[in-house]
């Protein structure tokens, strides 16, 4: 089970909304694990059927390869022969067949956007689709003539849809003093906050991303000169202005900001933006239960990143020469028991609660990381909205195993900042008492805050267990999920292994 965070599902009734997480996985045949696939790709076998040649593929040619025994798929302009991968795909053959002989980019973005397909399928690459080449990026200049349009972050006409879209498109500018460079992004949003701004500055490469609803605005340049690691990000929330302040390494006058990279000054849907990773250092590893650990990762000094509630990041590791990616939901370092004010976190660390599986390729590799080792961490993703909680009176959290992880920040937010909530109840399913994550902290919290209740339900209890037992069912839920009053507004969030989530949503 991956601790994939909640996603919104259609409401069962006007008073009840359900959030759920989970990814459909099918049982794979023996000898069809991820490690088995990696071994096959390294075996030297011809997985494309083209004996090492790369070809240009027309739409007509692609459409011919649409059967299980001959299946080509196009993702972002590249065509892969996925026939040999069919039996190794965790989502099953049917999922791959939805894009057989066609462009599967949209489907891929909806279901597998985080999968590192370039690495996983590199031995299956047939070639490129026959399409027009992309224009090369232009340089940014600080001369005040024609280039001023680019300097001010104005978008070419073709990038926006009509005048109303153009009015809402963010723009940017920059200025300098003897010691500082300041990039100003005008987001044109009145409710801009730290969670919507992601900035990385590594090896003279500056990347500043602003999230505006389901769109992403990007400033991305190779800086003209070196800067120090100390970076500051100031956000004027009410006017929607974001300042990125860099310290010059040398007090010299910059003639231009730098060289524009391909995605610089673009405003596109978030799903069309490739995932960006930075290297984070493992600074501590703490045991939570017999098979679960709390990892603390330190962000680079020149990174500004706050993961919103209910969203996840992706961890990327190179295993046997192949990039493998998995999603995890950041948690807090502990459950704050004093809810008088929101906890202050330094913003420099990410905490991940991860179950180590004895036969899990990825989690075993994570567990073998030493303090001081680095791992790649992506930008946050997810569609959970805090406003769902703020509009509720009764909040029910249904979690199984590490499906508890998205509930940690949600629980903290609900009890700290949502005054209209009457009850917050966590219904926590596990196999045994030893599997319960943060049991002591949850019981302490229930004693501290009268709005909060926790109910532990075990599927394999010992004979000494006096609490509820069983698996998720309508009869169990009807006992546990009760409104505080007849017409109260209810929000139910659910996360756990796919069978648990599907059963719970039904």
Short mmCIF file of C-alpha atoms in Angstrom, two decimals:
data_model
loop_
_atom_site.label_atom_id
_atom_site.label_comp_id
_atom_site.label_asym_id
_atom_site.label_seq_id
_atom_site.Cartn_x
_atom_site.Cartn_y
_atom_site.Cartn_z
CA UNK A 1 0.00 0.00 0.00
CA UNK A 2 1.33 3.41 -0.95
CA UNK A 3 0.18 6.31 1.15
CA UNK A 4 -1.44 8.08 -1.77
CA UNK A 5 -3.44 11.09 -0.53
CA UNK A 6 -7.17 11.75 -0.81
CA UNK A 7 -8.96 12.55 -4.06
CA UNK A 8 -12.50 13.92 -4.36
CA UNK A 9 -15.27 11.51 -5.33
CA UNK A 10 -18.89 12.34 -6.34
CA UNK A 11 -21.11 13.09 -3.36
CA UNK A 12 -23.38 10.24 -2.11
CA UNK A 13 -25.88 12.94 -1.06
CA UNK A 14 -25.99 16.73 -0.94
CA UNK A 15 -24.86 16.68 2.69
CA UNK A 16 -22.07 14.15 2.31
CA UNK A 17 -18.85 14.24 0.33
CA UNK A 18 -16.30 11.49 0.18
CA UNK A 19 -12.58 11.80 -0.43
CA UNK A 20 -10.67 8.68 -1.30
CA UNK A 21 -7.22 7.61 -2.37
CA UNK A 22 -5.72 4.47 -3.82
CA UNK A 23 -4.48 3.07 -7.07
CA UNK A 24 -5.82 0.01 -8.86
CA UNK A 25 -3.22 -2.75 -8.74
CA UNK A 26 -3.59 -6.28 -10.06
CA UNK A 27 -1.77 -9.37 -8.76
CA UNK A 28 1.21 -10.11 -11.00
CA UNK A 29 2.30 -13.62 -11.99
CA UNK A 30 5.41 -15.03 -10.26
CA UNK A 31 8.56 -13.77 -11.96
CA UNK A 32 6.85 -10.55 -13.08
CA UNK A 33 7.99 -8.13 -10.36
CA UNK A 34 9.60 -4.73 -10.92
CA UNK A 35 13.03 -6.29 -10.32
CA UNK A 36 12.26 -8.99 -12.90
CA UNK A 37 11.38 -6.27 -15.44
CA UNK A 38 14.62 -4.39 -14.70
CA UNK A 39 16.57 -7.65 -15.24
CA UNK A 40 14.81 -8.21 -18.57
CA UNK A 41 15.66 -4.68 -19.78
CA UNK A 42 19.34 -5.35 -18.94
CA UNK A 43 19.39 -8.77 -20.62
CA UNK A 44 20.20 -7.45 -24.09
CA UNK A 45 16.97 -8.84 -25.56
CA UNK A 46 15.44 -6.90 -28.45
CA UNK A 47 12.31 -5.47 -26.76
CA UNK A 48 11.27 -3.22 -29.67
CA UNK A 49 11.41 -5.79 -32.47
CA UNK A 50 13.48 -3.34 -34.54
CA UNK A 51 16.96 -4.72 -33.77
CA UNK A 52 18.17 -1.49 -32.20
CA UNK A 53 16.97 0.88 -34.97
CA UNK A 54 14.95 4.00 -34.07
CA UNK A 55 12.26 5.01 -36.58
CA UNK A 56 9.94 7.96 -37.18
CA UNK A 57 6.36 6.80 -36.60
CA UNK A 58 3.34 8.17 -38.45
CA UNK A 59 -0.16 8.14 -36.94
CA UNK A 60 -1.21 5.48 -39.46
CA UNK A 61 1.73 3.24 -38.48
CA UNK A 62 1.03 3.70 -34.74
CA UNK A 63 -2.64 2.76 -35.21
CA UNK A 64 -1.67 -0.63 -36.71
CA UNK A 65 -0.06 -1.78 -33.42
CA UNK A 66 -3.18 -1.99 -31.25
CA UNK A 67 -3.30 -5.61 -30.01
CA UNK A 68 -2.00 -7.24 -26.80
CA UNK A 69 0.55 -9.24 -28.79
CA UNK A 70 1.61 -6.11 -30.74
CA UNK A 71 1.04 -2.94 -28.73
CA UNK A 72 2.67 0.45 -29.35
CA UNK A 73 1.81 3.54 -27.30
CA UNK A 74 2.83 7.18 -27.79
CA UNK A 75 3.71 9.29 -24.70
CA UNK A 76 4.79 12.92 -25.18
CA UNK A 77 5.82 12.41 -28.78
CA UNK A 78 7.79 9.19 -28.21
CA UNK A 79 6.53 5.75 -29.24
CA UNK A 80 7.14 2.62 -27.13
CA UNK A 81 6.51 -1.04 -27.89
CA UNK A 82 4.89 -2.03 -24.56
CA UNK A 83 4.09 -5.61 -25.66
CA UNK A 84 6.87 -7.17 -23.53
CA UNK A 85 5.84 -4.98 -20.55
CA UNK A 86 2.20 -6.17 -20.51
CA UNK A 87 2.63 -8.87 -17.84
CA UNK A 88 4.82 -6.63 -15.65
CA UNK A 89 2.42 -3.65 -15.49
CA UNK A 90 1.02 -3.22 -11.92
CA UNK A 91 -2.21 -1.73 -13.33
CA UNK A 92 -2.83 -4.77 -15.54
CA UNK A 93 -2.96 -5.33 -19.29
CA UNK A 94 -6.40 -3.72 -19.70
CA UNK A 95 -5.06 -0.39 -18.45
CA UNK A 96 -2.29 -0.38 -21.09
CA UNK A 97 -4.71 -1.47 -23.82
CA UNK A 98 -6.75 1.72 -23.35
CA UNK A 99 -3.97 3.54 -25.22
CA UNK A 100 -2.98 0.78 -27.66
CA UNK A 101 -2.05 2.15 -31.09
CA UNK A 102 -2.75 5.73 -29.96
CA UNK A 103 -1.45 8.74 -28.06
CA UNK A 104 -1.71 7.77 -24.38
CA UNK A 105 -0.30 11.04 -22.93
CA UNK A 106 -3.60 12.26 -21.40
CA UNK A 107 -4.42 8.84 -19.93
CA UNK A 108 -0.86 8.55 -18.62
CA UNK A 109 -1.11 12.00 -16.98
CA UNK A 110 -4.35 11.02 -15.23
CA UNK A 111 -3.15 7.67 -13.90
CA UNK A 112 0.63 7.31 -14.03
CA UNK A 113 2.04 10.84 -14.36
CA UNK A 114 4.60 10.10 -11.63
CA UNK A 115 5.97 6.93 -13.26
CA UNK A 116 9.42 7.46 -14.76
CA UNK A 117 8.49 5.89 -18.08
CA UNK A 118 11.61 7.21 -19.90
CA UNK A 119 13.77 5.08 -17.63
CA UNK A 120 11.38 2.13 -17.21
CA UNK A 121 10.67 1.79 -20.96
CA UNK A 122 13.92 3.05 -22.52
CA UNK A 123 14.67 -0.39 -24.00
CA UNK A 124 11.18 -0.38 -25.58
CA UNK A 125 11.63 2.94 -27.45
CA UNK A 126 10.56 2.54 -31.08
CA UNK A 127 11.18 6.18 -32.06
CA UNK A 128 9.64 9.62 -32.32
CA UNK A 129 6.25 10.59 -33.75
CA UNK A 130 6.49 12.45 -37.04
CA UNK A 131 5.81 15.98 -35.77
CA UNK A 132 7.16 19.51 -36.33
CA UNK A 133 10.24 20.49 -34.29
CA UNK A 134 9.86 22.82 -31.29
CA UNK A 135 11.37 26.32 -31.64
CA UNK A 136 14.60 26.94 -29.71
CA UNK A 137 14.36 29.14 -26.56
CA UNK A 138 15.33 32.78 -26.86
CA UNK A 139 17.75 34.69 -24.61
CA UNK A 140 16.54 37.22 -22.05
CA UNK A 141 18.13 40.61 -22.53
CA UNK A 142 17.88 43.69 -20.35
CA UNK A 143 18.03 46.16 -23.26
CA UNK A 144 14.91 48.28 -23.21
CA UNK A 145 13.77 47.82 -26.81
CA UNK A 146 11.99 44.73 -28.25
CA UNK A 147 13.41 42.40 -25.58
CA UNK A 148 11.61 44.40 -22.86
CA UNK A 149 8.51 42.35 -23.66
CA UNK A 150 10.31 39.19 -22.57
CA UNK A 151 11.98 40.91 -19.64
CA UNK A 152 8.59 41.92 -18.31
CA UNK A 153 7.33 38.38 -18.66
CA UNK A 154 4.69 39.13 -21.27
CA UNK A 155 3.55 36.02 -23.11
CA UNK A 156 3.44 35.72 -26.89
CA UNK A 157 -0.16 36.07 -28.13
CA UNK A 158 -0.37 32.41 -29.18
CA UNK A 159 0.19 31.22 -25.58
CA UNK A 160 -3.07 32.70 -24.24
CA UNK A 161 -6.72 32.20 -25.08
CA UNK A 162 -8.45 35.53 -25.64
CA UNK A 163 -8.34 38.80 -23.70
CA UNK A 164 -9.78 37.49 -20.41
CA UNK A 165 -7.14 34.74 -20.21
CA UNK A 166 -4.43 37.26 -21.05
CA UNK A 167 -5.59 39.53 -18.20
CA UNK A 168 -5.11 36.68 -15.71
CA UNK A 169 -1.73 35.51 -17.01
CA UNK A 170 1.07 36.13 -14.47
CA UNK A 171 4.08 38.19 -15.58
CA UNK A 172 7.50 38.98 -14.14
CA UNK A 173 10.25 41.60 -14.01
CA UNK A 174 13.65 41.90 -12.32
CA UNK A 175 15.94 44.55 -10.90
CA UNK A 176 19.27 44.69 -9.07
CA UNK A 177 21.31 46.51 -6.46
CA UNK A 178 25.06 46.19 -5.86
CA UNK A 179 24.53 42.99 -3.85
CA UNK A 180 21.03 41.65 -4.71
CA UNK A 181 18.97 40.41 -7.64
CA UNK A 182 15.19 40.59 -7.14
CA UNK A 183 12.78 38.78 -9.45
CA UNK A 184 9.19 39.97 -9.04
CA UNK A 185 6.30 37.78 -10.23
CA UNK A 186 2.90 39.47 -10.55
CA UNK A 187 0.48 36.56 -10.09
CA UNK A 188 -2.71 38.67 -10.41
CA UNK A 189 -4.23 36.50 -7.64
CA UNK A 190 -5.56 37.99 -4.38
CA UNK A 191 -5.15 34.86 -2.24
CA UNK A 192 -1.55 33.92 -3.03
CA UNK A 193 0.17 31.95 -0.25
CA UNK A 194 3.42 30.11 0.45
CA UNK A 195 1.99 26.72 -0.61
CA UNK A 196 1.42 28.02 -4.16
CA UNK A 197 5.02 29.17 -4.66
CA UNK A 198 7.88 26.72 -5.36
CA UNK A 199 11.38 28.08 -5.92
CA UNK A 200 14.67 26.23 -6.53
CA UNK A 201 18.04 27.78 -7.28
CA UNK A 202 20.77 25.22 -8.00
CA UNK A 203 24.07 25.73 -9.84
CA UNK A 204 23.02 29.09 -11.34
CA UNK A 205 19.71 27.62 -12.52
CA UNK A 206 16.68 29.45 -11.13
CA UNK A 207 13.24 27.85 -11.28
CA UNK A 208 10.24 29.69 -9.83
CA UNK A 209 6.80 28.09 -10.21
CA UNK A 210 3.47 29.66 -9.23
CA UNK A 211 0.34 27.47 -8.98
CA UNK A 212 -2.85 29.28 -10.08
CA UNK A 213 -5.81 26.89 -9.66
CA UNK A 214 -5.01 24.02 -12.09
CA UNK A 215 -2.41 26.05 -14.02
CA UNK A 216 1.32 26.59 -13.53
CA UNK A 217 3.35 29.71 -14.35
CA UNK A 218 7.10 29.17 -14.65
CA UNK A 219 10.14 31.44 -14.61
CA UNK A 220 13.17 29.28 -15.48
CA UNK A 221 16.59 30.69 -16.43
CA UNK A 222 20.28 29.92 -16.36
CA UNK A 223 21.46 32.94 -14.37
CA UNK A 224 24.06 35.24 -15.88
CA UNK A 225 26.31 35.04 -12.79
CA UNK A 226 26.69 32.92 -9.65
CA UNK A 227 24.58 33.60 -6.55
CA UNK A 228 24.89 32.57 -2.90
CA UNK A 229 22.83 29.76 -1.33
CA UNK A 230 20.89 32.20 0.87
CA UNK A 231 17.63 32.87 -0.98
CA UNK A 232 14.56 34.68 0.32
CA UNK A 233 10.97 34.46 -0.95
CA UNK A 234 8.53 37.23 0.03
CA UNK A 235 4.82 36.88 -0.71
CA UNK A 236 2.41 39.84 -0.57
CA UNK A 237 -0.70 37.68 -0.20
CA UNK A 238 -3.35 40.38 -0.71
CA UNK A 239 -1.88 41.80 -3.93
CA UNK A 240 -0.48 38.49 -5.19
CA UNK A 241 3.09 39.70 -5.67
CA UNK A 242 5.96 37.22 -5.19
CA UNK A 243 9.57 38.36 -4.76
CA UNK A 244 12.55 36.01 -5.15
CA UNK A 245 15.62 37.67 -3.65
CA UNK A 246 19.06 36.31 -4.56
CA UNK A 247 22.42 37.43 -3.13
CA UNK A 248 25.12 38.02 -5.75
CA UNK A 249 28.37 36.11 -5.23
CA UNK A 250 30.29 39.05 -6.71
CA UNK A 251 29.17 42.67 -6.49
CA UNK A 252 29.13 43.24 -10.24
CA UNK A 253 26.49 44.77 -12.51
CA UNK A 254 24.47 42.12 -14.39
CA UNK A 255 23.73 43.02 -18.02
CA UNK A 256 20.92 40.50 -18.17
CA UNK A 257 19.14 38.05 -15.88
CA UNK A 258 20.34 35.01 -17.82
CA UNK A 259 19.47 32.59 -20.61
CA UNK A 260 15.84 31.52 -20.91
CA UNK A 261 15.24 27.77 -20.71
CA UNK A 262 12.66 25.98 -22.86
CA UNK A 263 9.75 26.20 -20.41
CA UNK A 264 10.56 29.76 -19.26
CA UNK A 265 7.69 32.25 -19.05
CA UNK A 266 4.97 29.69 -19.84
CA UNK A 267 1.49 29.44 -18.30
CA UNK A 268 0.08 25.94 -18.86
CA UNK A 269 -2.00 23.27 -17.10
CA UNK A 270 -0.20 21.67 -14.15
CA UNK A 271 -0.64 18.21 -15.70
CA UNK A 272 1.31 19.36 -18.78
CA UNK A 273 4.28 20.48 -16.69
CA UNK A 274 6.94 17.81 -16.19
CA UNK A 275 7.76 16.79 -12.62
CA UNK A 276 10.71 18.65 -11.12
CA UNK A 277 13.01 17.00 -8.55
CA UNK A 278 15.58 18.33 -6.11
CA UNK A 279 18.13 16.37 -4.03
CA UNK A 280 17.21 16.16 -0.32
CA UNK A 281 19.49 14.89 2.43
CA UNK A 282 18.36 12.17 4.88
CA UNK A 283 19.03 13.65 8.35
CA UNK A 284 17.23 11.18 10.63
CA UNK A 285 15.39 7.84 10.66
CA UNK A 286 13.16 6.92 13.61
CA UNK A 287 11.27 3.68 14.32
CA UNK A 288 7.49 4.18 14.61
CA UNK A 289 6.42 0.51 14.72
CA UNK A 290 8.11 -2.84 14.01
CA UNK A 291 7.94 -2.20 10.23
CA UNK A 292 7.35 1.56 9.84
CA UNK A 293 9.89 4.39 10.03
CA UNK A 294 9.74 8.19 10.13
CA UNK A 295 12.29 9.67 7.72
CA UNK A 296 13.33 13.31 8.00
CA UNK A 297 14.64 14.83 4.77
CA UNK A 298 16.31 18.26 4.58
CA UNK A 299 15.52 20.46 1.58
CA UNK A 300 18.41 22.29 -0.13
CA UNK A 301 19.06 25.76 1.36
CA UNK A 302 18.07 27.45 -1.89
CA UNK A 303 14.64 25.76 -2.10
CA UNK A 304 11.26 27.16 -1.05
CA UNK A 305 8.67 24.35 -0.87
CA UNK A 306 5.60 23.86 1.35
CA UNK A 307 3.52 20.71 0.71
CA UNK A 308 -0.21 21.51 1.01
CA UNK A 309 -2.52 19.37 3.16
CA UNK A 310 -3.72 16.23 1.34
CA UNK A 311 -0.99 16.46 -1.31
CA UNK A 312 1.94 14.12 -1.92
CA UNK A 313 5.47 14.18 -3.30
CA UNK A 314 7.30 11.55 -5.34
CA UNK A 315 10.57 9.96 -4.27
CA UNK A 316 12.88 8.80 -7.05
CA UNK A 317 15.65 6.24 -6.60
CA UNK A 318 17.94 4.59 -9.13
CA UNK A 319 17.68 0.83 -8.60
CA UNK A 320 19.87 -1.46 -10.76
CA UNK A 321 20.33 1.43 -13.22
CA UNK A 322 16.59 2.17 -13.58
CA UNK A 323 14.82 5.21 -12.10
CA UNK A 324 11.94 4.03 -9.88
CA UNK A 325 9.38 6.52 -8.52
CA UNK A 326 6.78 6.19 -5.74
CA UNK A 327 4.37 8.70 -4.11
CA UNK A 328 4.36 9.49 -0.37
CA UNK A 329 2.42 11.97 1.75
CA UNK A 330 4.49 14.16 4.11
CA UNK A 331 3.41 14.12 7.76
CA UNK A 332 4.29 16.23 10.81
CA UNK A 333 7.21 15.20 13.05
CA UNK A 334 4.62 14.50 15.78
CA UNK A 335 0.98 15.30 16.59
CA UNK A 336 0.93 18.68 18.38
CA UNK A 337 -1.16 18.34 21.54
CA UNK A 338 -1.48 22.07 22.22
CA UNK A 339 -3.94 23.43 19.67
CA UNK A 340 -3.96 27.04 20.85
CA UNK A 341 -2.04 28.12 17.74
CA UNK A 342 -0.79 26.43 14.55
CA UNK A 343 2.59 24.68 14.94
CA UNK A 344 5.58 26.56 13.54
CA UNK A 345 7.65 24.40 11.20
CA UNK A 346 10.91 25.65 9.77
CA UNK A 347 10.00 24.77 6.17
CA UNK A 348 13.43 23.20 5.70
CA UNK A 349 12.44 19.59 6.42
CA UNK A 350 10.04 16.97 5.07
CA UNK A 351 8.84 14.10 7.27
CA UNK A 352 7.71 10.84 5.65
CA UNK A 353 6.20 7.86 7.48
CA UNK A 354 7.07 4.81 5.40
CA UNK A 355 6.22 1.13 5.86
CA UNK A 356 9.19 -1.08 4.96
CA UNK A 357 8.04 -4.20 3.08
CA UNK A 358 10.26 -7.29 3.31
CA UNK A 359 9.85 -7.95 -0.43
CA UNK A 360 9.42 -4.31 -1.48
CA UNK A 361 12.15 -3.23 -3.89
CA UNK A 362 11.63 0.50 -3.30
CA UNK A 363 11.09 0.55 0.47
CA UNK A 364 14.04 -1.80 1.03
CA UNK A 365 16.25 0.62 -0.92
CA UNK A 366 14.86 3.49 1.19
CA UNK A 367 15.58 1.58 4.39
CA UNK A 368 19.19 1.03 3.33
CA UNK A 369 19.83 4.77 2.92
CA UNK A 370 22.38 6.04 5.45
CA UNK A 371 22.16 9.35 7.32
CA UNK A 372 23.70 11.95 4.98
CA UNK A 373 22.61 10.14 1.80
CA UNK A 374 20.54 12.01 -0.79
CA UNK A 375 17.25 11.17 -2.48
CA UNK A 376 15.29 12.96 -5.24
CA UNK A 377 12.03 14.61 -4.10
CA UNK A 378 9.45 16.07 -6.53
CA UNK A 379 7.14 19.07 -6.36
CA UNK A 380 3.82 18.42 -4.56
CA UNK A 381 0.81 17.07 -6.42
CA UNK A 382 -2.83 16.35 -5.56
CA UNK A 383 -6.29 17.87 -5.84
CA UNK A 384 -7.47 17.86 -2.21
CA UNK A 385 -8.98 21.24 -1.20
CA UNK A 386 -8.88 22.58 2.37
CA UNK A 387 -12.16 24.39 1.65
CA UNK A 388 -13.90 20.99 1.84
CA UNK A 389 -12.93 20.80 5.53
CA UNK A 390 -13.75 24.46 6.22
CA UNK A 391 -17.33 23.93 5.02
CA UNK A 392 -17.96 20.90 7.28
CA UNK A 393 -19.31 20.36 10.79
CA UNK A 394 -18.51 16.64 11.15
CA UNK A 395 -15.24 15.22 9.81
CA UNK A 396 -14.72 11.45 9.60
CA UNK A 397 -11.30 10.06 8.68
CA UNK A 398 -11.21 6.39 7.62
CA UNK A 399 -7.66 5.07 7.45
CA UNK A 400 -6.05 1.65 7.03
CA UNK A 401 -2.36 1.13 7.82
CA UNK A 402 -0.16 3.86 6.30
CA UNK A 403 -3.35 5.34 4.80
CA UNK A 404 -3.13 7.23 8.11
CA UNK A 405 -0.38 9.49 6.72
CA UNK A 406 -2.62 11.94 4.74
CA UNK A 407 -4.77 12.25 7.87
CA UNK A 408 -1.93 13.65 10.04
CA UNK A 409 -1.76 17.18 8.57
CA UNK A 410 -5.52 17.12 7.92
CA UNK A 411 -6.18 16.34 11.59
CA UNK A 412 -3.86 19.10 12.72
CA UNK A 413 -5.45 21.64 10.35
CA UNK A 414 -9.02 20.66 11.34
CA UNK A 415 -8.42 20.99 15.10
CA UNK A 416 -6.23 24.10 14.82
CA UNK A 417 -7.93 26.26 12.25
CA UNK A 418 -11.51 25.09 11.54
CA UNK A 419 -13.76 26.54 14.23
CA UNK A 420 -17.06 25.26 12.77
CA UNK A 421 -16.18 21.57 13.29
CA UNK A 422 -18.19 19.89 16.04
CA UNK A 423 -16.65 16.42 15.78
CA UNK A 424 -13.49 14.98 14.24
CA UNK A 425 -13.35 11.21 14.36
CA UNK A 426 -10.53 8.94 13.15
CA UNK A 427 -11.57 5.34 12.47
CA UNK A 428 -8.25 3.53 12.16
CA UNK A 429 -8.12 -0.03 10.72
CA UNK A 430 -5.07 -2.25 11.33
CA UNK A 431 -4.24 -5.95 11.51
CA UNK A 432 -2.80 -6.06 15.06
CA UNK A 433 -2.15 -3.71 17.98
CA UNK A 434 1.55 -3.63 17.04
CA UNK A 435 0.63 -2.12 13.66
CA UNK A 436 -1.13 0.98 15.06
CA UNK A 437 0.86 4.09 14.13
CA UNK A 438 1.23 6.79 16.82
CA UNK A 439 -1.34 5.09 19.06
CA UNK A 440 -0.15 6.84 22.20
CA UNK A 441 -0.15 10.28 20.54
CA UNK A 442 -3.68 9.75 19.17
CA UNK A 443 -5.01 8.68 22.59
CA UNK A 444 -3.35 11.72 24.23
CA UNK A 445 -4.91 13.99 21.61
CA UNK A 446 -8.37 12.53 22.26
CA UNK A 447 -7.95 13.35 25.98
CA UNK A 448 -6.76 16.90 25.18
CA UNK A 449 -9.39 17.95 22.63
CA UNK A 450 -13.02 17.04 23.34
CA UNK A 451 -13.97 17.36 19.64
CA UNK A 452 -11.59 14.54 18.67
CA UNK A 453 -12.29 10.80 18.99
CA UNK A 454 -10.23 7.86 17.77
CA UNK A 455 -11.52 4.32 17.22
CA UNK A 456 -9.09 1.46 16.56
CA UNK A 457 -10.44 -1.55 14.64
CA UNK A 458 -8.32 -4.70 14.27
CA UNK A 459 -8.74 -7.51 11.73
CA UNK A 460 -6.36 -9.97 13.48
CA UNK A 461 -6.60 -9.11 17.21
CA UNK A 462 -5.29 -11.22 20.09
CA UNK A 463 -7.82 -12.65 22.54
CA UNK A 464 -6.99 -9.80 24.97
CA UNK A 465 -8.27 -7.10 22.60
CA UNK A 466 -11.43 -5.44 23.94
CA UNK A 467 -12.00 -2.93 21.11
CA UNK A 468 -13.86 -3.35 17.84
CA UNK A 469 -12.67 -5.95 15.35
CA UNK A 470 -13.26 -6.85 11.70
CA UNK A 471 -12.73 -5.34 8.27
CA UNK A 472 -14.41 -2.29 6.75
CA UNK A 473 -18.14 -2.96 6.20
CA UNK A 474 -21.43 -1.07 6.09
CA UNK A 475 -22.44 -2.47 9.51
CA UNK A 476 -19.17 -1.35 11.13
CA UNK A 477 -19.35 2.09 9.52
CA UNK A 478 -22.99 2.62 10.51
CA UNK A 479 -21.87 2.22 14.14
CA UNK A 480 -18.88 4.58 13.81
CA UNK A 481 -20.02 7.28 11.37
CA UNK A 482 -22.80 9.25 13.06
CA UNK A 483 -23.69 12.92 12.62
CA UNK A 484 -23.45 15.31 15.56
CA UNK A 485 -26.93 16.54 14.61
CA UNK A 486 -29.57 15.57 12.05
CA UNK A 487 -28.66 17.94 9.19
CA UNK A 488 -24.96 18.60 9.88
CA UNK A 489 -22.59 18.97 6.93
CA UNK A 490 -20.37 15.88 6.79
CA UNK A 491 -17.02 15.27 5.12
CA UNK A 492 -15.63 11.75 4.93
CA UNK A 493 -12.01 11.17 3.90
CA UNK A 494 -10.71 7.68 3.21
CA UNK A 495 -7.25 6.31 2.44
CA UNK A 496 -5.74 2.84 2.47
CA UNK A 497 -5.06 -0.14 0.20
CA UNK A 498 -7.23 -0.14 -2.94
CA UNK A 499 -9.68 -2.90 -1.76
CA UNK A 500 -10.22 -1.01 1.54
CA UNK A 501 -10.83 2.29 -0.26
CA UNK A 502 -13.20 0.80 -2.86
CA UNK A 503 -15.18 -1.04 -0.18
CA UNK A 504 -15.35 2.12 1.93
CA UNK A 505 -16.58 4.30 -0.95
CA UNK A 506 -19.30 1.75 -1.79
#
